[in-house]
């Protein structure tokens, strides 16, 4: 998949929700999601893709298939925003403490650029 | 899924590739894909989504997960363009023969608008 | 600007609104806009861009500038959908009458692909 | 324009390029642009919009106009990424020093979400 195999040092491994539960009265913010929520959303996306395969297999109307594709794109955008949010709040915070703030901001902006252009 | 159950009357049911094979020397054009090609692409997208689930499960670096999400969005865009292309060339042609050209152009533009805004 | 200088043969030159006025009870459809409406929208976009220049010049908060940029992108998307709609309904219709339907569908899909990826 | 009039407290007013010049051997990073560069880019975008107005006025081919619109969208995306980058590196840094990191991350993610959906 063209993705580095080692875990990066300043990566908060989706443990955010647990962190929030511990610090108690902190409000749940914007897009940040726990690992379980992310996995649940991704499994739903996987099901939506399978739904489209079935629609194509059943010769369903193209416009209806396109509507479902837009729905998947929207769901993936939400997952991506959840990841970006966690990155901006946690990984970047940790990275900053180690003097890697700039490098991580560059990585994040490249990721945002790819999301805006979709790959 | 909020999608009409009946097959629409002016829908060319992905039979395009077969049509092309019969008319022989016609060049394969732009984005148009056969039903088999569409299903193959969608199965690949399904595999990519499963790959991301594994990445999240393995606590992989957020930026690497985001890169894979952009790749899926690009793949879905290609599937969508393939469907739109088939619609513009075939369904709309048939619809026009029956006086439904306007209605179908409206449907197509709404679909393009949703794709540009992603849902 | 990398744009061909000659007018293309099957281009309905924004005369659509006049056409509609003549055929009277035809409803105004979806995104299709007359030349005057298109020019009015583009002048508004031009004003919005100048507004952003002033915001930057006045050292306004970055997030507020970004909100205005998103508003311009949305306005440009609407202009683009209006043009595409006119193309799908009129230019392609004329092109089809001359046996250029395929070529024009290819051009249109390439344009949709660029709009989805934004350039 | 629906934009707050007061300058926000933690906003680095585009003075970034000057900062870089002073600290000398710091590499120029990713998307960050000075106020002058941003204004130059925006003026170019303004000129591109005027170019499209002329194209429509001259009844130029719709597909050629759409190509120019995609070019403007891409140019605006670059401006937006430049602003986001400056925000992530400077405003957020200053905000963090004052305990506003969370609020600013929320604002930034909302801006990214609007850019992905284009308004």
CSV table of C-alpha atoms in Angstrom, one decimal:
chain,number,residue,atom,x,y,z
A,1,UNK,CA,0.0,0.0,0.0
A,2,UNK,CA,3.0,2.3,-0.2
A,3,UNK,CA,2.7,3.1,3.5
A,4,UNK,CA,5.6,3.1,5.9
A,5,UNK,CA,5.5,0.0,8.1
A,6,UNK,CA,6.9,1.3,11.4
A,7,UNK,CA,4.8,3.2,13.9
A,8,UNK,CA,5.7,6.9,14.1
A,9,UNK,CA,6.9,8.2,17.4
A,10,UNK,CA,4.5,11.0,17.9
A,11,UNK,CA,1.3,9.3,17.0
A,12,UNK,CA,-1.5,9.2,19.6
A,13,UNK,CA,-2.8,5.7,18.9
A,14,UNK,CA,-6.6,6.5,18.8
A,15,UNK,CA,-6.6,6.4,22.6
A,16,UNK,CA,-8.3,9.8,22.6
A,17,UNK,CA,-11.7,8.8,23.8
A,18,UNK,CA,-10.3,7.0,26.8
A,19,UNK,CA,-8.2,10.1,27.6
A,20,UNK,CA,-11.4,12.2,27.4
A,21,UNK,CA,-13.3,9.8,29.7
A,22,UNK,CA,-10.5,10.1,32.3
A,23,UNK,CA,-10.4,13.9,32.3
A,24,UNK,CA,-14.2,13.7,32.8
A,25,UNK,CA,-16.0,17.1,32.2
A,26,UNK,CA,-14.1,17.9,29.0
A,27,UNK,CA,-16.7,18.3,26.2
A,28,UNK,CA,-16.5,15.9,23.2
A,29,UNK,CA,-15.3,18.1,20.4
A,30,UNK,CA,-16.0,18.4,16.7
A,31,UNK,CA,-14.8,15.6,14.6
A,32,UNK,CA,-12.5,13.7,17.0
A,33,UNK,CA,-13.5,10.0,17.2
A,34,UNK,CA,-12.2,7.1,19.2
A,35,UNK,CA,-10.6,4.1,17.5
A,36,UNK,CA,-13.9,2.1,17.9
A,37,UNK,CA,-16.0,4.8,16.3
A,38,UNK,CA,-13.5,5.0,13.4
A,39,UNK,CA,-13.7,1.3,12.9
A,40,UNK,CA,-17.5,1.3,13.1
A,41,UNK,CA,-17.7,4.1,10.5
A,42,UNK,CA,-15.2,2.3,8.2
A,43,UNK,CA,-17.2,-1.0,8.4
A,44,UNK,CA,-20.3,1.0,7.5
A,45,UNK,CA,-18.4,2.4,4.4
A,46,UNK,CA,-17.4,-1.1,3.5
A,47,UNK,CA,-21.0,-2.2,3.6
A,48,UNK,CA,-22.0,0.7,1.5
A,49,UNK,CA,-19.4,-0.3,-1.2
A,50,UNK,CA,-20.8,-3.8,-1.2
A,51,UNK,CA,-24.3,-2.3,-1.6
A,52,UNK,CA,-23.1,-0.5,-4.7
A,53,UNK,CA,-21.6,-3.7,-6.1
A,54,UNK,CA,-25.0,-5.3,-5.7
A,55,UNK,CA,-26.7,-2.4,-7.4
A,56,UNK,CA,-24.4,-2.7,-10.4
A,57,UNK,CA,-24.9,-6.4,-10.4
A,58,UNK,CA,-28.7,-5.9,-10.4
A,59,UNK,CA,-28.4,-3.4,-13.3
A,60,UNK,CA,-29.8,-0.6,-11.2
A,61,UNK,CA,-30.3,2.9,-12.6
A,62,UNK,CA,-26.9,4.7,-13.0
A,63,UNK,CA,-28.1,7.9,-11.3
A,64,UNK,CA,-29.1,5.9,-8.2
A,65,UNK,CA,-25.7,4.3,-8.1
A,66,UNK,CA,-24.1,7.7,-8.3
A,67,UNK,CA,-26.2,9.0,-5.4
A,68,UNK,CA,-24.8,6.1,-3.3
A,69,UNK,CA,-21.2,6.9,-4.4
A,70,UNK,CA,-21.7,10.5,-3.2
A,71,UNK,CA,-22.9,9.2,0.1
A,72,UNK,CA,-19.8,7.1,0.5
A,73,UNK,CA,-17.6,10.1,-0.4
A,74,UNK,CA,-19.3,12.1,2.3
A,75,UNK,CA,-18.8,9.3,4.8
A,76,UNK,CA,-15.1,9.0,4.0
A,77,UNK,CA,-14.7,12.8,4.2
A,78,UNK,CA,-16.1,12.5,7.8
A,79,UNK,CA,-13.6,9.8,8.7
A,80,UNK,CA,-10.8,11.9,7.2
A,81,UNK,CA,-11.9,15.0,9.2
A,82,UNK,CA,-12.0,12.9,12.4
A,83,UNK,CA,-8.4,11.7,11.7
A,84,UNK,CA,-7.2,15.2,10.9
A,85,UNK,CA,-8.8,16.5,14.0
A,86,UNK,CA,-7.1,13.9,16.2
A,87,UNK,CA,-3.8,14.7,14.4
A,88,UNK,CA,-4.1,18.5,14.9
A,89,UNK,CA,-5.0,18.1,18.6
A,90,UNK,CA,-2.8,15.2,19.8
A,91,UNK,CA,-0.1,14.1,17.5
A,92,UNK,CA,0.9,17.7,16.6
A,93,UNK,CA,0.9,18.6,20.3
A,94,UNK,CA,3.2,15.7,21.1
A,95,UNK,CA,5.4,16.5,18.1
A,96,UNK,CA,5.7,20.1,19.1
A,97,UNK,CA,7.0,19.1,22.5
A,98,UNK,CA,9.8,17.3,20.7
A,99,UNK,CA,10.5,20.1,18.2
A,100,UNK,CA,8.8,18.4,15.3
A,101,UNK,CA,6.0,20.9,15.0
A,102,UNK,CA,7.0,22.2,11.6
A,103,UNK,CA,7.6,18.8,10.0
A,104,UNK,CA,4.2,17.7,11.2
A,105,UNK,CA,2.4,20.8,10.0
A,106,UNK,CA,3.9,20.2,6.6
A,107,UNK,CA,2.7,16.6,6.6
A,108,UNK,CA,-0.8,17.7,7.7
A,109,UNK,CA,-1.0,20.3,5.0
A,110,UNK,CA,0.0,17.8,2.3
A,111,UNK,CA,-2.7,15.5,3.6
A,112,UNK,CA,-5.3,18.3,3.5
A,113,UNK,CA,-4.2,19.2,-0.1
A,114,UNK,CA,-4.7,15.6,-1.2
A,115,UNK,CA,-8.1,15.4,0.4
A,116,UNK,CA,-9.2,18.7,-1.3
A,117,UNK,CA,-8.0,17.3,-4.7
A,118,UNK,CA,-9.1,13.7,-3.8
A,119,UNK,CA,-5.8,11.8,-4.3
B,1,UNK,CA,-30.7,3.1,1.0
B,2,UNK,CA,-33.3,5.6,-0.3
B,3,UNK,CA,-33.1,4.3,-3.8
B,4,UNK,CA,-36.0,3.5,-6.0
B,5,UNK,CA,-36.5,-0.3,-6.4
B,6,UNK,CA,-37.8,-0.6,-9.9
B,7,UNK,CA,-35.5,-0.5,-12.9
B,8,UNK,CA,-35.9,2.7,-14.9
B,9,UNK,CA,-37.1,2.3,-18.5
B,10,UNK,CA,-34.2,4.1,-20.3
B,11,UNK,CA,-31.3,2.6,-18.5
B,12,UNK,CA,-28.7,0.8,-20.6
B,13,UNK,CA,-27.8,-2.0,-18.3
B,14,UNK,CA,-24.0,-1.9,-18.4
B,15,UNK,CA,-24.2,-3.9,-21.6
B,16,UNK,CA,-22.0,-1.4,-23.3
B,17,UNK,CA,-18.8,-3.4,-23.5
B,18,UNK,CA,-20.7,-6.2,-25.3
B,19,UNK,CA,-22.1,-3.7,-27.7
B,20,UNK,CA,-18.6,-2.5,-28.4
B,21,UNK,CA,-17.3,-6.0,-29.0
B,22,UNK,CA,-20.0,-6.6,-31.6
B,23,UNK,CA,-19.4,-3.4,-33.5
B,24,UNK,CA,-15.7,-4.3,-33.5
B,25,UNK,CA,-13.4,-1.5,-34.5
B,26,UNK,CA,-15.0,1.1,-32.4
B,27,UNK,CA,-12.4,2.6,-30.1
B,28,UNK,CA,-12.9,2.3,-26.4
B,29,UNK,CA,-13.7,5.8,-25.2
B,30,UNK,CA,-12.8,7.9,-22.2
B,31,UNK,CA,-14.4,6.7,-19.0
B,32,UNK,CA,-17.0,4.2,-20.2
B,33,UNK,CA,-16.6,0.8,-18.5
B,34,UNK,CA,-18.4,-2.5,-18.8
B,35,UNK,CA,-20.3,-4.0,-15.9
B,36,UNK,CA,-17.4,-6.4,-15.2
B,37,UNK,CA,-14.9,-3.6,-15.1
B,38,UNK,CA,-17.1,-1.6,-12.7
B,39,UNK,CA,-17.6,-4.6,-10.4
B,40,UNK,CA,-13.8,-5.2,-10.5
B,41,UNK,CA,-13.1,-1.6,-9.5
B,42,UNK,CA,-15.7,-1.6,-6.8
B,43,UNK,CA,-14.3,-4.8,-5.3
B,44,UNK,CA,-10.9,-3.2,-5.3
B,45,UNK,CA,-12.3,-0.2,-3.4
B,46,UNK,CA,-13.9,-2.6,-0.9
B,47,UNK,CA,-10.5,-4.1,-0.4
B,48,UNK,CA,-9.0,-0.7,0.1
B,49,UNK,CA,-11.6,0.1,2.8
B,50,UNK,CA,-10.8,-3.1,4.6
B,51,UNK,CA,-7.1,-2.2,4.3
B,52,UNK,CA,-7.8,1.1,6.1
B,53,UNK,CA,-9.7,-0.8,8.9
B,54,UNK,CA,-6.6,-2.9,9.4
B,55,UNK,CA,-4.4,0.2,9.5
B,56,UNK,CA,-6.6,1.8,12.2
B,57,UNK,CA,-6.8,-1.5,14.1
B,58,UNK,CA,-2.9,-1.6,14.0
B,59,UNK,CA,-2.7,2.0,15.3
B,60,UNK,CA,-0.9,3.2,12.2
B,61,UNK,CA,0.1,6.8,11.7
B,62,UNK,CA,-2.9,9.0,11.0
B,63,UNK,CA,-1.3,10.7,8.0
B,64,UNK,CA,-0.7,7.3,6.3
B,65,UNK,CA,-4.4,6.4,6.8
B,66,UNK,CA,-5.4,9.8,5.3
B,67,UNK,CA,-3.3,9.1,2.2
B,68,UNK,CA,-5.2,5.8,1.7
B,69,UNK,CA,-8.5,7.6,2.1
B,70,UNK,CA,-7.5,10.0,-0.6
B,71,UNK,CA,-6.7,7.1,-2.8
B,72,UNK,CA,-10.1,5.6,-2.3
B,73,UNK,CA,-11.8,8.9,-3.0
B,74,UNK,CA,-9.9,9.1,-6.3
B,75,UNK,CA,-10.9,5.5,-7.1
B,76,UNK,CA,-14.6,6.3,-6.4
B,77,UNK,CA,-14.3,9.4,-8.5
B,78,UNK,CA,-13.2,7.2,-11.4
B,79,UNK,CA,-16.1,4.8,-10.9
B,80,UNK,CA,-18.5,7.8,-10.8
B,81,UNK,CA,-17.1,9.3,-14.0
B,82,UNK,CA,-17.4,5.9,-15.7
B,83,UNK,CA,-21.1,5.7,-14.7
B,84,UNK,CA,-21.7,9.3,-15.7
B,85,UNK,CA,-20.1,8.7,-19.1
B,86,UNK,CA,-22.2,5.7,-19.8
B,87,UNK,CA,-25.3,7.7,-18.7
B,88,UNK,CA,-24.4,10.6,-21.0
B,89,UNK,CA,-23.7,8.4,-24.0
B,90,UNK,CA,-26.4,5.7,-23.7
B,91,UNK,CA,-29.2,6.3,-21.2
B,92,UNK,CA,-29.6,9.9,-22.3
B,93,UNK,CA,-29.5,8.9,-26.0
B,94,UNK,CA,-32.4,6.4,-25.3
B,95,UNK,CA,-34.2,8.9,-23.2
B,96,UNK,CA,-34.0,11.5,-25.9
B,97,UNK,CA,-35.6,9.1,-28.4
B,98,UNK,CA,-38.6,9.0,-26.0
B,99,UNK,CA,-38.8,12.7,-25.3
B,100,UNK,CA,-37.2,12.4,-21.8
B,101,UNK,CA,-34.0,14.3,-22.7
B,102,UNK,CA,-34.7,17.2,-20.4
B,103,UNK,CA,-35.7,15.2,-17.4
B,104,UNK,CA,-32.6,13.1,-17.8
B,105,UNK,CA,-30.3,16.1,-18.2
B,106,UNK,CA,-31.7,17.5,-14.9
B,107,UNK,CA,-31.1,14.2,-13.1
B,108,UNK,CA,-27.5,14.1,-14.5
B,109,UNK,CA,-26.7,17.6,-13.4
B,110,UNK,CA,-28.1,16.9,-9.9
B,111,UNK,CA,-25.8,13.9,-9.8
B,112,UNK,CA,-22.8,16.0,-11.0
B,113,UNK,CA,-23.6,18.6,-8.3
B,114,UNK,CA,-23.6,16.0,-5.6
B,115,UNK,CA,-20.3,14.6,-6.8
B,116,UNK,CA,-18.7,18.0,-6.8
B,117,UNK,CA,-19.9,18.7,-3.2
B,118,UNK,CA,-19.5,15.0,-2.3
B,119,UNK,CA,-23.0,14.2,-1.0
C,1,UNK,CA,-5.0,31.2,-21.4
C,2,UNK,CA,-4.5,28.0,-23.4
C,3,UNK,CA,-7.9,28.2,-24.9
C,4,UNK,CA,-8.7,27.8,-28.6
C,5,UNK,CA,-9.5,31.1,-30.2
C,6,UNK,CA,-12.1,30.1,-32.8
C,7,UNK,CA,-15.8,29.6,-31.9
C,8,UNK,CA,-16.7,25.9,-32.0
C,9,UNK,CA,-19.5,25.0,-34.5
C,10,UNK,CA,-22.0,23.3,-32.2
C,11,UNK,CA,-21.9,25.8,-29.4
C,12,UNK,CA,-25.3,27.4,-28.4
C,13,UNK,CA,-24.0,30.9,-27.6
C,14,UNK,CA,-25.7,31.5,-24.3
C,15,UNK,CA,-28.8,32.4,-26.3
C,16,UNK,CA,-30.8,30.0,-24.3
C,17,UNK,CA,-32.9,32.5,-22.3
C,18,UNK,CA,-34.0,34.2,-25.5
C,19,UNK,CA,-35.0,30.8,-26.9
C,20,UNK,CA,-37.0,30.1,-23.8
C,21,UNK,CA,-38.8,33.5,-23.9
C,22,UNK,CA,-39.8,32.7,-27.5
C,23,UNK,CA,-41.2,29.3,-26.8
C,24,UNK,CA,-43.1,30.8,-23.9
C,25,UNK,CA,-44.6,28.3,-21.4
C,26,UNK,CA,-41.4,26.2,-21.2
C,27,UNK,CA,-40.4,26.0,-17.6
C,28,UNK,CA,-36.9,27.4,-16.6
C,29,UNK,CA,-34.9,24.3,-15.7
C,30,UNK,CA,-32.4,23.4,-13.1
C,31,UNK,CA,-29.1,25.1,-13.5
C,32,UNK,CA,-29.4,26.6,-17.0
C,33,UNK,CA,-28.7,30.3,-17.0
C,34,UNK,CA,-28.8,33.0,-19.6
C,35,UNK,CA,-25.7,34.9,-20.7
C,36,UNK,CA,-26.8,37.9,-18.6
C,37,UNK,CA,-27.3,35.7,-15.5
C,38,UNK,CA,-23.8,34.1,-16.0
C,39,UNK,CA,-22.2,37.5,-16.4
C,40,UNK,CA,-24.0,38.8,-13.3
C,41,UNK,CA,-22.8,35.8,-11.2
C,42,UNK,CA,-19.2,36.2,-12.5
C,43,UNK,CA,-19.1,39.9,-11.6
C,44,UNK,CA,-20.3,39.0,-8.1
C,45,UNK,CA,-17.5,36.4,-7.9
C,46,UNK,CA,-15.0,39.1,-9.0
C,47,UNK,CA,-16.3,41.4,-6.2
C,48,UNK,CA,-15.9,38.5,-3.7
C,49,UNK,CA,-12.3,38.0,-4.7
C,50,UNK,CA,-11.7,41.8,-4.3
C,51,UNK,CA,-13.3,41.5,-0.9
C,52,UNK,CA,-10.8,38.8,0.1
C,53,UNK,CA,-7.9,41.0,-1.1
C,54,UNK,CA,-9.1,43.7,1.2
C,55,UNK,CA,-9.4,41.3,4.1
C,56,UNK,CA,-5.8,40.1,3.6
C,57,UNK,CA,-4.7,43.7,3.3
C,58,UNK,CA,-6.5,44.5,6.6
C,59,UNK,CA,-4.8,41.6,8.3
C,60,UNK,CA,-8.1,39.9,9.0
C,61,UNK,CA,-8.3,36.5,10.8
C,62,UNK,CA,-7.2,33.7,8.5
C,63,UNK,CA,-10.3,31.5,9.3
C,64,UNK,CA,-12.6,34.3,8.2
C,65,UNK,CA,-10.7,34.6,4.9
C,66,UNK,CA,-11.0,30.9,4.4
C,67,UNK,CA,-14.7,31.1,4.9
C,68,UNK,CA,-15.0,33.6,2.1
C,69,UNK,CA,-12.8,31.4,-0.1
C,70,UNK,CA,-15.2,28.5,0.4
C,71,UNK,CA,-18.1,30.8,-0.5
C,72,UNK,CA,-16.3,31.7,-3.8
C,73,UNK,CA,-15.7,28.1,-4.6
C,74,UNK,CA,-19.4,27.4,-4.1
C,75,UNK,CA,-20.3,30.3,-6.3
C,76,UNK,CA,-17.9,29.1,-9.0
C,77,UNK,CA,-19.4,25.5,-8.7
C,78,UNK,CA,-22.8,27.0,-9.5
C,79,UNK,CA,-21.5,28.8,-12.5
C,80,UNK,CA,-19.8,25.6,-13.7
C,81,UNK,CA,-23.0,23.6,-13.2
C,82,UNK,CA,-25.0,26.2,-15.2
C,83,UNK,CA,-22.5,25.9,-18.1
C,84,UNK,CA,-22.5,22.1,-18.0
C,85,UNK,CA,-26.3,22.1,-17.9
C,86,UNK,CA,-26.5,24.3,-21.0
C,87,UNK,CA,-23.9,22.2,-22.7
C,88,UNK,CA,-25.7,18.9,-21.9
C,89,UNK,CA,-29.1,20.3,-23.1
C,90,UNK,CA,-28.1,22.4,-26.1
C,91,UNK,CA,-24.6,22.0,-27.5
C,92,UNK,CA,-24.7,18.2,-27.2
C,93,UNK,CA,-28.2,18.2,-28.8
C,94,UNK,CA,-26.8,20.2,-31.8
C,95,UNK,CA,-23.6,18.1,-31.9
C,96,UNK,CA,-25.7,14.9,-31.9
C,97,UNK,CA,-27.6,16.1,-35.0
C,98,UNK,CA,-24.2,16.3,-36.8
C,99,UNK,CA,-22.8,13.0,-35.5
C,100,UNK,CA,-20.5,14.6,-33.0
C,101,UNK,CA,-22.3,13.2,-29.9
C,102,UNK,CA,-19.5,11.0,-28.9
C,103,UNK,CA,-16.8,13.6,-29.2
C,104,UNK,CA,-18.8,16.0,-27.2
C,105,UNK,CA,-19.6,13.5,-24.4
C,106,UNK,CA,-15.9,12.9,-24.1
C,107,UNK,CA,-15.2,16.6,-23.8
C,108,UNK,CA,-18.0,17.0,-21.2
C,109,UNK,CA,-16.7,14.1,-19.1
C,110,UNK,CA,-13.2,15.5,-19.2
C,111,UNK,CA,-14.6,18.8,-17.9
C,112,UNK,CA,-16.6,17.1,-15.2
C,113,UNK,CA,-13.4,15.2,-14.1
C,114,UNK,CA,-11.5,18.5,-13.9
C,115,UNK,CA,-14.3,20.1,-11.9
C,116,UNK,CA,-14.3,17.2,-9.4
C,117,UNK,CA,-10.5,17.4,-9.0
C,118,UNK,CA,-10.5,21.2,-9.3
C,119,UNK,CA,-8.0,21.7,-12.1
D,1,UNK,CA,-19.9,39.4,4.3
D,2,UNK,CA,-20.8,37.7,7.5
D,3,UNK,CA,-17.4,38.0,8.9
D,4,UNK,CA,-16.4,39.3,12.4
D,5,UNK,CA,-15.0,42.9,12.2
D,6,UNK,CA,-12.5,42.8,15.0
D,7,UNK,CA,-9.1,41.4,14.6
D,8,UNK,CA,-8.7,38.2,16.6
D,9,UNK,CA,-6.0,38.2,19.3
D,10,UNK,CA,-3.9,35.2,18.2
D,11,UNK,CA,-3.7,36.0,14.5
D,12,UNK,CA,-0.2,36.3,13.0
D,13,UNK,CA,-0.8,39.1,10.5
D,14,UNK,CA,0.9,37.6,7.5
D,15,UNK,CA,4.2,38.8,8.8
D,16,UNK,CA,5.6,35.4,8.3
D,17,UNK,CA,8.0,36.0,5.4
D,18,UNK,CA,9.7,38.9,7.2
D,19,UNK,CA,10.2,36.6,10.2
D,20,UNK,CA,11.8,34.0,7.9
D,21,UNK,CA,14.1,36.6,6.4
D,22,UNK,CA,15.3,37.6,9.8
D,23,UNK,CA,16.0,34.0,11.0
D,24,UNK,CA,17.9,33.6,7.8
D,25,UNK,CA,18.8,29.9,7.0
D,26,UNK,CA,15.3,28.6,7.9
D,27,UNK,CA,14.0,26.8,4.8
D,28,UNK,CA,10.9,28.1,3.1
D,29,UNK,CA,8.2,25.6,3.9
D,30,UNK,CA,5.3,24.1,2.1
D,31,UNK,CA,2.4,26.3,1.4
D,32,UNK,CA,3.2,29.3,3.7
D,33,UNK,CA,3.1,32.6,1.9
D,34,UNK,CA,3.7,36.2,2.8
D,35,UNK,CA,1.0,38.8,2.7
D,36,UNK,CA,2.4,40.2,-0.5
D,37,UNK,CA,2.4,36.7,-2.1
D,38,UNK,CA,-1.2,36.1,-1.1
D,39,UNK,CA,-2.3,39.5,-2.5
D,40,UNK,CA,-0.4,38.8,-5.7
D,41,UNK,CA,-2.2,35.4,-6.1
D,42,UNK,CA,-5.6,36.9,-5.3
D,43,UNK,CA,-5.1,39.7,-7.9
D,44,UNK,CA,-4.2,37.0,-10.4
D,45,UNK,CA,-7.4,35.1,-9.5
D,46,UNK,CA,-9.4,38.4,-9.9
D,47,UNK,CA,-7.9,38.7,-13.4
D,48,UNK,CA,-8.8,35.1,-14.3
D,49,UNK,CA,-12.4,35.8,-13.3
D,50,UNK,CA,-12.5,38.9,-15.5
D,51,UNK,CA,-11.0,36.7,-18.3
D,52,UNK,CA,-14.0,34.3,-17.9
D,53,UNK,CA,-16.4,37.2,-18.0
D,54,UNK,CA,-14.9,38.2,-21.4
D,55,UNK,CA,-15.1,34.6,-22.6
D,56,UNK,CA,-18.8,34.5,-21.8
D,57,UNK,CA,-19.3,37.9,-23.3
D,58,UNK,CA,-17.6,36.7,-26.5
D,59,UNK,CA,-19.8,33.6,-26.6
D,60,UNK,CA,-16.8,31.3,-26.3
D,61,UNK,CA,-17.2,27.5,-26.2
D,62,UNK,CA,-18.7,26.3,-22.8
D,63,UNK,CA,-16.0,23.6,-22.3
D,64,UNK,CA,-13.2,26.2,-22.7
D,65,UNK,CA,-14.9,28.4,-20.0
D,66,UNK,CA,-15.2,25.4,-17.7
D,67,UNK,CA,-11.5,24.7,-18.1
D,68,UNK,CA,-10.8,28.2,-16.9
D,69,UNK,CA,-13.2,27.8,-14.0
D,70,UNK,CA,-11.3,24.7,-12.9
D,71,UNK,CA,-8.0,26.6,-13.1
D,72,UNK,CA,-9.5,29.3,-10.8
D,73,UNK,CA,-10.7,26.7,-8.4
D,74,UNK,CA,-7.2,25.2,-8.3
D,75,UNK,CA,-5.6,28.7,-7.7
D,76,UNK,CA,-8.1,29.4,-4.9
D,77,UNK,CA,-7.3,26.0,-3.3
D,78,UNK,CA,-3.6,27.0,-3.2
D,79,UNK,CA,-4.4,30.3,-1.6
D,80,UNK,CA,-6.6,28.4,1.0
D,81,UNK,CA,-3.8,25.9,1.7
D,82,UNK,CA,-1.4,28.8,2.2
D,83,UNK,CA,-3.7,30.4,4.7
D,84,UNK,CA,-4.3,27.1,6.5
D,85,UNK,CA,-0.6,26.4,6.7
D,86,UNK,CA,0.1,29.8,8.2
D,87,UNK,CA,-2.7,29.2,10.7
D,88,UNK,CA,-1.5,25.8,11.7
D,89,UNK,CA,2.1,27.0,12.1
D,90,UNK,CA,1.7,30.5,13.7
D,91,UNK,CA,-1.8,31.4,14.9
D,92,UNK,CA,-2.3,27.9,16.5
D,93,UNK,CA,1.2,28.2,18.1
D,94,UNK,CA,0.3,31.5,19.7
D,95,UNK,CA,-3.2,30.4,20.6
D,96,UNK,CA,-1.7,27.3,22.3
D,97,UNK,CA,0.5,29.5,24.5
D,98,UNK,CA,-2.7,31.1,25.8
D,99,UNK,CA,-4.7,27.9,26.3
D,100,UNK,CA,-6.8,28.4,23.2
D,101,UNK,CA,-5.3,25.4,21.3
D,102,UNK,CA,-8.6,23.4,21.3
D,103,UNK,CA,-10.8,26.2,20.2
D,104,UNK,CA,-8.4,27.0,17.4
D,105,UNK,CA,-8.2,23.4,16.3
D,106,UNK,CA,-12.0,23.2,16.2
D,107,UNK,CA,-12.1,26.4,14.0
D,108,UNK,CA,-9.4,25.0,11.7
D,109,UNK,CA,-11.2,21.7,11.2
D,110,UNK,CA,-14.5,23.5,10.4
D,111,UNK,CA,-12.6,25.5,7.8
D,112,UNK,CA,-11.1,22.3,6.3
D,113,UNK,CA,-14.5,20.7,6.2
D,114,UNK,CA,-15.9,23.7,4.3
D,115,UNK,CA,-13.0,23.6,1.9
D,116,UNK,CA,-13.6,19.9,1.2
D,117,UNK,CA,-17.3,20.4,0.6
D,118,UNK,CA,-16.7,23.8,-1.0
D,119,UNK,CA,-18.9,26.1,1.1
